[in-house]
Amino acid sequence: MDLAYIPSPSRGVLNLGPIPLRAYAFCIIIGVVVAVWLGSKRWVARGGGRHTVGDIAVWAVPFGLVGGRLYHVITDNQLYFGEGKHPIDALKIWEGGLGIWGAIALGAVGAWIGARRRGVPLPAYADAIAPGIVLAQACGRWGNWFNQELYGRPTTLPWGLKIDKTLADGTVVQGVYHPTFLYESIWCVLVAVLVIWADRRFTLGHGRAFWLYVAAYTFGRFWTEWLRIDEAHRFFGLRLNDWTAILVFLGAIAAFVISAKLRPGREDPDSIDPQATEERAAAVAAAEDAGTADAADAAGAADAAGPEQPRDGAPAAGKDTRKSS
């Protein structure tokens, strides 16, 4: 008898008249908002423009959603294609099913397009947004809780997740299982803290904060994936996502080391976002033209457009002692 456990929501959708409000979608939206907010804060701290992260996210988010769904449908095609299946269900993204590997891969393509349009280097943008991405993943995992999906093996631990649902084929699932959604959500928060700390402590740059995020996330994803019992393709005793996590982890470590050797230090803050430099110059010029602001007011206006002295360990713009790379 289980005396303590985490209950599952009785429903994952609230019908507001004819409009269904789905908890899974809300978790994804909250994650996007968190990622853009934190990414913008970090980008401005590096000398970038206030709206750059949001402008690039307009490209990255849709690409990421499409990529995440494509990865899920391709790797779990048996759920949608074949005898007795309904291919149209592959479009029902609100029922769950986003592969983070596809989301990051195709999201990076969207970010690259947006970055080129804004004239900013993609590695610098990736460094700024990395902690926000993993926090978005932490938020998104709670959508799995509402959908009662992606749980782990049966457990008697007091923080086990109680599942009571009927699958599409009529199978009734009842019991207490490892809450892998919770494990991964907590791990993602810890990864965000690690990346923020390491970026400040060691002044990472040129994509290294992003590669640290990828390596740390995949390290934790390996063991949460190992606990899961949902249907998955297996090769040599491991789930497909375990093999993917291993390969991506090794690739991230290699990219981190190569970047550290080829391009040490962080980017020159004046070079990461040309539009931010123009915004600062325009703010100072506007304050001076007004004739009512003194030098301090002009400096304050410039800082509102984008600080010239970035935080997070970045070198101050305009100083002779800064490093260019």
XYZ file of C-alpha atoms in Angstrom:
325
model
C 0.000 0.000 0.000
C 1.400 3.383 -1.011
C 0.950 5.874 1.825
C 2.577 8.793 -0.017
C 2.820 9.671 -3.679
C 2.528 12.555 -6.141
C -1.008 12.670 -7.572
C -1.597 13.165 -11.276
C -4.063 15.785 -12.518
C -7.461 14.347 -13.310
C -7.497 16.296 -16.563
C -5.056 18.147 -18.788
C -7.551 20.343 -20.606
C -10.090 22.922 -19.489
C -12.906 23.622 -21.929
C -13.835 27.290 -22.029
C -17.008 26.884 -24.050
C -15.920 25.540 -27.456
C -12.293 26.536 -26.810
C -10.030 23.894 -25.190
C -7.292 25.291 -22.929
C -4.573 22.656 -22.759
C -2.091 22.555 -19.891
C 0.620 21.074 -22.129
C 0.439 24.106 -24.429
C 0.520 26.494 -21.467
C 3.676 24.830 -20.131
C 5.354 25.278 -23.526
C 4.276 28.931 -23.715
C 5.513 29.642 -20.190
C 8.845 28.064 -21.115
C 9.195 30.270 -24.192
C 8.421 33.393 -22.148
C 11.020 32.437 -19.520
C 13.648 31.691 -22.176
C 13.135 35.008 -23.986
C 13.062 37.005 -20.732
C 16.271 35.518 -19.316
C 17.975 35.465 -22.718
C 17.178 39.162 -23.257
C 18.515 40.049 -19.835
C 21.780 38.227 -20.493
C 22.071 39.628 -24.034
C 21.664 43.231 -22.882
C 24.243 42.585 -20.147
C 26.712 41.745 -22.902
C 26.058 44.985 -24.729
C 23.303 43.781 -27.045
C 20.013 45.433 -27.983
C 16.911 45.011 -25.874
C 14.784 43.469 -28.620
C 17.348 41.254 -30.333
C 16.555 38.021 -28.477
C 12.834 38.407 -29.020
C 13.292 39.192 -32.715
C 15.417 36.087 -33.233
C 13.036 33.967 -31.145
C 10.302 34.742 -33.670
C 12.302 32.531 -36.026
C 13.759 30.040 -33.560
C 10.563 29.058 -31.689
C 8.438 27.950 -34.682
C 11.401 26.096 -36.183
C 12.013 24.442 -32.812
C 8.404 23.290 -32.443
C 8.386 21.823 -35.938
C 11.751 20.133 -35.365
C 10.678 18.705 -32.021
C 7.505 17.255 -33.491
C 9.279 15.853 -36.543
C 11.841 14.053 -34.363
C 9.073 12.539 -32.237
C 6.992 11.395 -35.211
C 10.002 9.933 -37.025
C 11.401 8.059 -34.022
C 7.988 6.935 -32.733
C 6.329 6.432 -36.112
C 4.658 3.223 -34.897
C 2.285 5.403 -32.882
C 0.878 7.081 -35.984
C 1.400 4.821 -38.985
C 0.439 1.243 -39.679
C -2.610 -0.933 -39.259
C -5.220 0.591 -36.976
C -3.333 3.882 -36.601
C -4.425 7.358 -37.614
C -1.699 9.404 -39.371
C -3.633 12.613 -38.727
C -2.756 12.174 -35.035
C 0.827 13.108 -35.930
C -0.391 16.713 -36.166
C -1.948 16.736 -32.687
C 0.969 18.379 -30.940
C -1.237 19.343 -27.980
C -1.455 15.678 -26.964
C 2.279 15.659 -26.223
C 5.281 14.471 -28.154
C 8.173 16.894 -28.715
C 11.702 15.572 -29.109
C 14.214 17.982 -27.612
C 16.893 16.802 -30.043
C 14.850 17.867 -33.060
C 13.706 21.057 -31.323
C 17.265 22.227 -30.657
C 18.546 21.180 -34.085
C 15.857 22.873 -36.160
C 15.493 25.698 -33.625
C 19.170 26.454 -34.237
C 18.409 26.793 -37.955
C 15.689 29.326 -37.161
C 18.023 31.155 -34.767
C 20.707 31.252 -37.458
C 18.260 32.858 -39.904
C 17.154 35.412 -37.302
C 20.740 36.149 -36.251
C 21.816 36.765 -39.842
C 18.918 39.162 -40.317
C 19.996 41.087 -37.211
C 23.709 40.901 -38.043
C 24.730 39.193 -34.791
C 26.974 36.131 -34.308
C 25.010 32.965 -33.567
C 27.493 31.611 -30.943
C 27.146 34.780 -28.841
C 23.366 34.579 -29.082
C 23.447 30.872 -28.147
C 25.514 31.664 -25.041
C 23.012 34.274 -23.903
C 19.945 32.118 -24.473
C 21.330 28.757 -23.213
C 20.156 28.978 -19.561
C 16.752 30.158 -20.751
C 16.418 27.189 -23.110
C 17.031 24.667 -20.370
C 14.621 26.484 -18.036
C 12.049 26.303 -20.833
C 12.614 22.559 -20.899
C 12.038 22.466 -17.130
C 8.686 24.193 -17.627
C 7.722 22.032 -20.575
C 8.221 18.795 -18.617
C 5.272 19.721 -16.422
C 3.112 19.324 -19.516
C 3.974 15.613 -19.356
C 2.619 15.564 -15.801
C -0.732 16.964 -16.933
C -0.856 14.425 -19.779
C 0.186 11.530 -17.477
C 2.936 10.462 -19.872
C 6.639 9.617 -19.947
C 6.701 8.199 -16.428
C 9.310 5.711 -15.275
C 9.396 2.287 -13.697
C 7.145 1.241 -10.796
C 8.394 2.465 -7.430
C 7.483 2.466 -3.742
C 9.294 5.730 -3.030
C 7.170 8.394 -1.299
C 7.628 10.758 -4.245
C 6.354 8.219 -6.767
C 3.855 9.421 -9.350
C 0.372 7.903 -9.219
C -0.932 7.092 -12.697
C -4.551 6.253 -13.475
C -5.301 6.475 -17.176
C -6.652 4.551 -20.135
C -4.462 4.295 -23.211
C -5.718 4.710 -26.763
C -5.868 0.920 -27.225
C -8.071 0.533 -24.153
C -5.312 -0.595 -21.775
C -5.817 0.696 -18.231
C -2.651 1.858 -16.438
C -2.814 2.184 -12.660
C 0.046 2.307 -10.206
C 2.860 4.410 -8.761
C 5.856 5.113 -10.988
C 9.067 7.129 -10.994
C 8.183 10.777 -11.852
C 10.773 11.134 -14.595
C 9.154 14.410 -15.651
C 10.016 15.810 -12.211
C 13.551 14.386 -12.225
C 14.291 15.991 -15.568
C 12.651 19.293 -14.618
C 14.811 19.557 -11.486
C 17.902 18.567 -13.453
C 17.187 21.272 -16.028
C 16.990 23.925 -13.289
C 20.337 22.741 -11.902
C 21.870 22.887 -15.389
C 20.662 26.490 -15.793
C 22.292 27.422 -12.481
C 25.523 25.676 -13.533
C 25.685 27.494 -16.882
C 25.005 30.918 -15.339
C 27.633 30.327 -12.631
C 30.272 28.966 -15.025
C 29.662 31.773 -17.512
C 30.272 34.385 -14.819
C 33.150 32.566 -13.145
C 35.136 31.664 -16.263
C 33.866 34.313 -18.745
C 32.793 31.778 -21.336
C 32.201 32.909 -24.883
C 31.999 31.885 -28.538
C 29.309 29.262 -27.872
C 30.939 27.581 -24.875
C 28.080 28.373 -22.471
C 25.723 26.734 -24.953
C 27.905 23.652 -25.323
C 28.163 23.384 -21.530
C 24.366 23.395 -21.358
C 24.126 20.670 -24.003
C 26.719 18.464 -22.293
C 25.214 18.869 -18.819
C 21.654 18.284 -20.010
C 22.489 15.136 -21.966
C 24.408 13.743 -18.975
C 21.252 13.917 -16.883
C 18.923 12.909 -19.713
C 20.750 9.593 -20.019
C 19.662 8.323 -16.617
C 16.117 9.736 -16.726
C 15.681 8.077 -20.121
C 17.005 4.832 -18.644
C 14.183 4.879 -16.069
C 11.363 5.325 -18.590
C 9.153 2.399 -19.607
C 7.167 3.870 -22.502
C 7.549 2.158 -25.858
C 10.795 3.033 -27.643
C 13.216 1.630 -30.215
C 16.183 -0.156 -28.634
C 19.645 -0.868 -29.963
C 22.149 -3.040 -28.084
C 20.041 -2.846 -24.943
C 19.701 0.953 -24.842
C 16.825 3.182 -25.907
C 17.326 5.318 -29.019
C 17.296 8.511 -26.947
C 20.054 7.103 -24.734
C 22.289 6.620 -27.763
C 21.369 10.093 -28.981
C 22.253 11.558 -25.569
C 25.652 9.819 -25.620
C 26.525 11.060 -29.113
C 25.328 14.608 -28.451
C 27.229 14.678 -25.133
C 30.491 13.683 -26.842
C 29.892 16.199 -29.618
C 29.229 19.004 -27.115
C 32.402 18.232 -25.160
C 34.442 18.237 -28.374
C 32.916 21.539 -29.506
C 33.599 23.107 -26.092
C 37.269 22.053 -26.096
C 37.868 23.113 -29.714
C 36.248 26.506 -29.100
C 38.365 27.055 -25.974
C 41.547 26.360 -27.901
C 40.726 28.351 -31.031
C 38.890 31.366 -29.548
C 39.650 32.033 -25.870
C 37.862 34.821 -24.011
C 34.508 36.420 -24.674
C 33.393 38.441 -27.680
C 33.965 42.189 -27.857
C 30.595 43.546 -26.638
C 30.636 46.292 -29.275
C 30.793 43.675 -32.028
C 27.997 41.306 -31.008
C 25.081 43.575 -31.902
C 25.676 46.544 -34.230
C 22.120 47.752 -33.753
C 22.674 48.082 -29.997
C 25.611 50.415 -30.622
C 23.383 52.517 -32.867
C 20.654 52.556 -30.204
C 23.110 53.815 -27.573
C 24.480 56.507 -29.889
C 20.961 57.596 -30.817
C 19.917 57.790 -27.154
C 22.891 59.993 -26.263
C 22.351 62.212 -29.310
C 18.653 62.611 -28.482
C 19.457 63.577 -24.901
C 22.045 66.120 -26.032
C 19.740 67.608 -28.677
C 17.001 68.062 -26.090
C 19.281 70.498 -24.280
C 17.822 69.585 -20.894
C 19.961 66.619 -19.994
C 23.415 66.791 -18.521
C 26.121 64.193 -19.138
C 24.747 61.884 -16.472
C 21.282 61.955 -18.018
C 22.741 61.179 -21.433
C 24.683 58.253 -20.001
C 21.508 56.989 -18.355
C 19.633 57.175 -21.640
C 22.389 55.239 -23.347
C 22.284 52.578 -20.647
C 18.530 52.212 -21.114
C 19.127 51.397 -24.765
C 21.911 48.938 -23.938
C 24.613 49.282 -21.258
C 28.107 50.046 -22.425
C 29.583 48.172 -19.471
C 28.204 44.629 -19.655
C 27.861 42.521 -16.548
C 28.428 38.766 -16.194
C 32.194 39.224 -16.415
C 32.199 40.718 -19.914
C 34.832 43.387 -20.620
C 33.607 46.978 -20.655
C 32.925 48.444 -24.067
C 35.214 51.247 -25.120
C 38.047 50.367 -22.727
C 41.579 50.022 -24.015
C 42.069 46.976 -21.795
C 39.316 44.859 -23.283
C 40.112 41.743 -25.253
C 39.119 41.344 -28.846
C 38.820 37.937 -30.375
